[in-house]
C-alpha cells in the first residue's frame, strides 16, 4: 500500500459484522485497505469471519459503550445489526414490539451516542445505518420492524442536521430483500407455514423488485464504502435505496 493510501486508511466498526450484509461491508472495507472491527453477539461467527472483533449486544447500553471504547478511535461506524420478527400488525405482542424497537432503533441511538462524540473531536467521521426499504414503505406482517426502521430515518436525519458543521455525516442505506441469513430464515418460515417449495416462496419475496431478484450483500457494501469516501462528503441525512426500483414502482 502506498503512502497516500495509508494516510487514507480508516478504522471501521461494523455491528452485526459476522454475517450477511455486515460481513459483506466488513470485507469490502477491508479490501479497500481499511482496518475493520466487527461486533456482534455470536463469538463463533465473529471468529470465523477473520476480522478483529468485539462481542457486543447492541441493545445493551453498557455493552455498546464498552465495545466501542475497546475498539479505539473509530472513523467510520456502520450500525448494521438488526433482526426482523413477523406477525400480523394487531397480533404483534408487546414483547415482539419492544424487541424490534430495541434491536433495530434503540441500538442506533446507543451506537451513535457511544461512537460519534470521538469522531466530532477529531473533526471527521461517518455514521452509516443499514435501515431497509421497510423504512420507506409498509410491508404486511412486519409492522414492528417497519415502525423501527422508519424511526431510524428520523434519527439519522436529525443527527445529520446537528452534525453538519463537524466533519461527521450521518446517512442510512435502505436495501430491499437481500440474500442473507435473515431472508433465509424468513423463507424457511414461509415454507413451513404454507407448504410452498423454496422456489415459490422466493418468488413471493422478489416479486416486489422490478429486477426480479434478491439484492446481493456486496451491492449494499458498495454503497457503504462510497458513503464513507471523501467523494460523499456532502451526502448527509440521506437514505440510499438499493432495491432494484421497488420503492419507485
Ligand atoms: P443477518 O441476520 O445475517 O445479520 C444481522 C446481524 O445482526 C447478525 O450477525 C446478528 O447476530 C446481529 N445481531 C442481531 N441482534 C443483535 C444484537 N442484539 N447485538 C448484536 N448483534 C446483533 O441479516 P442481514 O440481512 O445481513 O441484516 C443486516 C441488516 O440489514 C439488518 O439491520 C436488517 O434489518 C437489514 N436489512 C436486511 C434486509 C434483507 O433482506 N436481508 C433488507 C433490508 C435491511
Coordinates of N, CA, C and O and ligand atoms in Angstrom, one line a residue, residues 15-23 39-42 45-46 55-60 63 79-84 102-104 107 129-134 145 149 173-185 205 214-215 217 220, ligand 1:
X15 N -21.4 -3.3 13.2 CA -22.1 -4.1 14.1 C -22.9 -5.2 13.3 O -23.2 -5.0 12.1
X16 N -23.0 -6.3 13.9 CA -23.6 -7.5 13.1 C -22.7 -7.9 12.0 O -23.2 -8.3 10.9
X17 N -21.4 -7.7 12.2 CA -20.5 -7.9 11.1 C -20.1 -9.4 10.8 O -19.3 -9.7 10.0
X18 N -20.7 -10.3 11.6 CA -20.4 -11.7 11.5 C -21.1 -12.4 10.4 O -20.8 -13.6 10.0
X19 N -22.1 -11.8 9.8 CA -22.9 -12.5 8.7 C -23.5 -11.5 7.8 O -23.6 -10.3 8.0
X20 N -24.1 -12.0 6.7 CA -24.9 -11.2 5.8 C -24.3 -9.9 5.3 O -23.2 -9.8 4.9
X21 N -25.2 -8.9 5.4 CA -24.8 -7.6 4.9 C -23.6 -7.0 5.6 O -22.6 -6.5 5.1
X22 N -23.6 -7.2 7.0 CA -22.5 -6.7 7.8 C -21.1 -7.3 7.4 O -20.1 -6.6 7.3
X23 N -21.2 -8.6 7.2 CA -19.9 -9.3 6.8 C -19.4 -8.8 5.4 O -18.3 -8.5 5.2
X39 N -18.5 -6.4 15.2 CA -19.1 -6.5 16.5 C -20.4 -7.3 16.5 O -21.2 -7.1 15.6
X40 N -20.6 -8.1 17.4 CA -21.9 -8.9 17.5 C -21.9 -9.8 18.7 O -21.1 -9.7 19.6
X41 N -23.0 -10.6 18.7 CA -23.1 -11.5 19.9 C -22.6 -12.9 19.7 O -22.4 -13.6 20.7
X42 N -22.5 -13.3 18.5 CA -22.2 -14.7 18.2 C -20.7 -14.9 18.0 O -20.1 -14.7 16.9
X45 N -19.3 -17.0 15.0 CA -19.5 -16.4 13.7 C -18.4 -15.3 13.5 O -17.8 -15.1 12.5
X46 N -18.2 -14.5 14.6 CA -17.3 -13.4 14.6 C -15.9 -13.9 14.3 O -15.1 -13.4 13.5
X55 N -17.2 -8.6 21.1 CA -18.6 -9.1 21.4 C -19.4 -8.0 22.0 O -19.0 -7.4 23.1
X56 N -20.5 -7.7 21.4 CA -21.4 -6.7 22.0 C -22.9 -7.1 21.7 O -23.2 -7.8 20.7
X57 N -23.7 -6.6 22.6 CA -25.2 -6.7 22.4 C -25.6 -5.3 22.1 O -25.6 -4.4 23.0
X58 N -26.1 -5.0 20.9 CA -26.4 -3.6 20.5 C -27.6 -3.1 21.3 O -27.9 -1.9 21.2
X59 N -28.3 -3.9 22.0 CA -29.5 -3.4 22.7 C -29.1 -3.1 24.2 O -30.0 -2.6 24.9
X60 N -27.9 -3.3 24.5 CA -27.4 -3.1 25.9 C -26.5 -1.9 26.0 O -25.4 -2.0 25.4
X63 N -22.9 -2.5 27.2 CA -22.2 -3.4 26.3 C -21.7 -2.6 25.0 O -20.6 -2.7 24.5
X79 N -23.8 0.9 11.7 CA -24.8 0.3 12.6 C -25.7 -0.6 11.7 O -26.7 -0.1 11.1
X80 N -25.3 -1.8 11.6 CA -25.9 -2.7 10.7 C -26.7 -3.8 11.4 O -27.7 -4.3 10.9
X81 N -26.4 -4.1 12.7 CA -27.1 -5.2 13.4 C -28.6 -5.0 13.4 O -29.0 -3.8 13.6
X82 N -29.4 -6.0 13.2 CA -30.8 -5.9 13.2 C -31.5 -7.2 13.2 O -30.8 -8.2 13.0
X83 N -32.8 -7.3 13.3 CA -33.5 -8.5 13.2 C -34.9 -8.2 12.8 O -35.4 -7.1 13.0
X84 N -35.6 -9.2 12.2 CA -36.9 -9.0 11.7 C -37.8 -10.1 12.2 O -37.6 -11.3 11.9
X102 N -36.0 -2.2 20.0 CA -34.7 -2.2 20.7 C -33.6 -2.6 19.8 O -32.6 -1.9 19.7
X103 N -33.7 -3.6 19.0 CA -32.6 -4.1 18.2 C -32.4 -3.3 16.9 O -31.3 -3.1 16.5
X104 N -33.5 -2.7 16.4 CA -33.4 -2.0 15.1 C -33.3 -0.5 15.3 O -32.8 0.2 14.4
X107 N -30.9 0.6 19.3 CA -29.5 0.3 19.1 C -28.8 1.4 18.3 O -27.6 1.7 18.6
X129 N -26.2 3.9 8.9 CA -27.1 2.9 9.5 C -27.6 2.0 8.3 O -28.1 2.6 7.3
X130 N -27.7 0.7 8.5 CA -28.3 -0.1 7.5 C -29.8 -0.2 7.9 O -30.1 -0.8 8.9
X131 N -30.6 0.6 7.2 CA -32.1 0.6 7.5 C -32.7 -0.5 6.7 O -32.4 -1.6 6.7
X132 N -33.6 -0.1 5.8 CA -34.4 -1.0 5.0 C -35.4 -0.3 4.1 O -35.7 0.8 4.4
X133 N -35.8 -0.9 3.0 CA -37.0 -0.4 2.3 C -38.2 -0.3 3.2 O -39.1 0.5 3.0
X134 N -38.1 -1.1 4.3 CA -39.2 -1.1 5.3 C -39.1 0.2 6.2 O -40.0 0.4 7.0
X145 N -41.1 -4.1 12.9 CA -39.8 -3.9 12.2 C -39.9 -2.6 11.3 O -39.0 -1.8 11.4
X149 N -37.7 0.7 11.7 CA -36.8 1.2 10.6 C -37.2 2.6 10.1 O -36.4 3.4 9.8
X173 N -28.7 3.4 4.7 CA -28.8 2.7 3.4 C -30.1 1.8 3.6 O -30.4 1.2 4.6
X174 N -30.9 1.8 2.5 CA -32.2 1.1 2.6 C -32.2 0.0 1.5 O -32.6 0.2 0.4
X175 N -31.8 -1.2 1.9 CA -31.8 -2.3 0.9 C -33.2 -2.9 0.9 O -34.0 -2.9 1.9
X176 N -33.6 -3.4 -0.3 CA -34.7 -4.3 -0.4 C -34.3 -5.7 0.0 O -33.2 -5.9 0.6
X177 N -35.1 -6.7 -0.2 CA -34.8 -8.1 0.2 C -33.4 -8.5 -0.4 O -33.2 -8.4 -1.6
X178 N -32.6 -8.9 0.6 CA -31.2 -9.1 0.3 C -30.8 -10.6 0.6 O -31.4 -11.1 1.6
X179 N -30.0 -11.2 -0.1 CA -29.6 -12.6 0.0 C -28.7 -12.8 1.2 O -27.5 -12.8 1.1
X180 N -29.4 -12.9 2.4 CA -28.6 -13.1 3.7 C -29.3 -14.2 4.5 O -30.5 -14.5 4.3
X181 N -28.7 -14.6 5.7 CA -29.4 -15.5 6.6 C -30.7 -15.0 7.1 O -31.6 -15.8 7.3
X182 N -30.9 -13.7 7.2 CA -32.2 -13.1 7.6 C -33.3 -13.5 6.7 O -34.4 -13.9 7.1
X183 N -33.0 -13.4 5.4 CA -34.1 -13.8 4.4 C -34.2 -15.3 4.3 O -35.3 -15.8 4.1
X184 N -33.1 -16.0 4.5 CA -33.2 -17.5 4.5 C -34.1 -17.9 5.6 O -35.0 -18.8 5.4
X185 N -34.0 -17.3 6.8 CA -34.9 -17.7 7.9 C -36.3 -17.4 7.6 O -37.2 -18.2 7.8
X205 N -41.0 -13.2 -2.5 CA -40.1 -12.2 -1.9 C -39.5 -11.3 -3.0 O -39.4 -10.1 -2.8
X214 N -33.2 -11.1 -5.6 CA -32.7 -10.5 -4.3 C -31.5 -9.6 -4.6 O -30.8 -9.8 -5.6
X215 N -31.3 -8.6 -3.7 CA -30.2 -7.8 -3.7 C -29.0 -8.6 -3.2 O -29.2 -9.4 -2.3
X217 N -25.6 -8.9 -1.1 CA -25.0 -8.1 0.0 C -23.8 -7.2 -0.4 O -23.6 -6.1 0.1
X220 N -24.9 -3.7 -1.3 CA -25.1 -2.8 -0.1 C -23.8 -2.3 0.4 O -23.6 -1.2 0.7
Ligands
LIG1 P1 -28.2 -11.3 9.4 O1 -29.2 -12.0 10.3 O2 -27.2 -12.0 8.6 O3 -27.4 -10.1 10.2 C1 -27.9 -9.5 11.3 C2 -26.8 -9.4 12.3 O4 -27.1 -8.7 13.4 C3 -26.4 -10.8 12.8 O5 -25.0 -11.0 12.6 C4 -26.8 -10.9 14.2 O6 -26.0 -11.7 15.0 C5 -26.7 -9.4 14.6 N1 -27.5 -9.0 15.7 C6 -28.8 -9.2 15.9 N2 -29.2 -8.8 17.1 C7 -28.0 -8.3 17.7 C8 -27.8 -7.7 19.0 N3 -28.7 -7.6 19.9 N4 -26.5 -7.4 19.3 C9 -25.5 -7.5 18.3 N5 -25.7 -8.1 17.1 C10 -27.0 -8.5 16.8 O7 -29.2 -10.4 8.4 P2 -28.8 -9.2 7.4 O8 -29.9 -9.4 6.3 O9 -27.4 -9.2 7.0 O10 -29.2 -8.0 8.3 C11 -28.3 -6.9 8.4 C12 -29.1 -5.6 8.5 O11 -29.7 -5.4 7.2 C13 -30.3 -5.6 9.5 O12 -30.3 -4.3 10.1 C14 -31.5 -5.8 8.6 O13 -32.7 -5.2 9.2 C15 -31.1 -5.1 7.4 N6 -31.8 -5.4 6.2 C16 -31.8 -6.7 5.7 C17 -32.5 -7.0 4.5 C18 -32.6 -8.4 4.0 O14 -33.5 -8.6 3.1 N7 -31.7 -9.3 4.3 C19 -33.2 -6.0 3.9 C20 -33.2 -4.7 4.4 C21 -32.5 -4.4 5.5

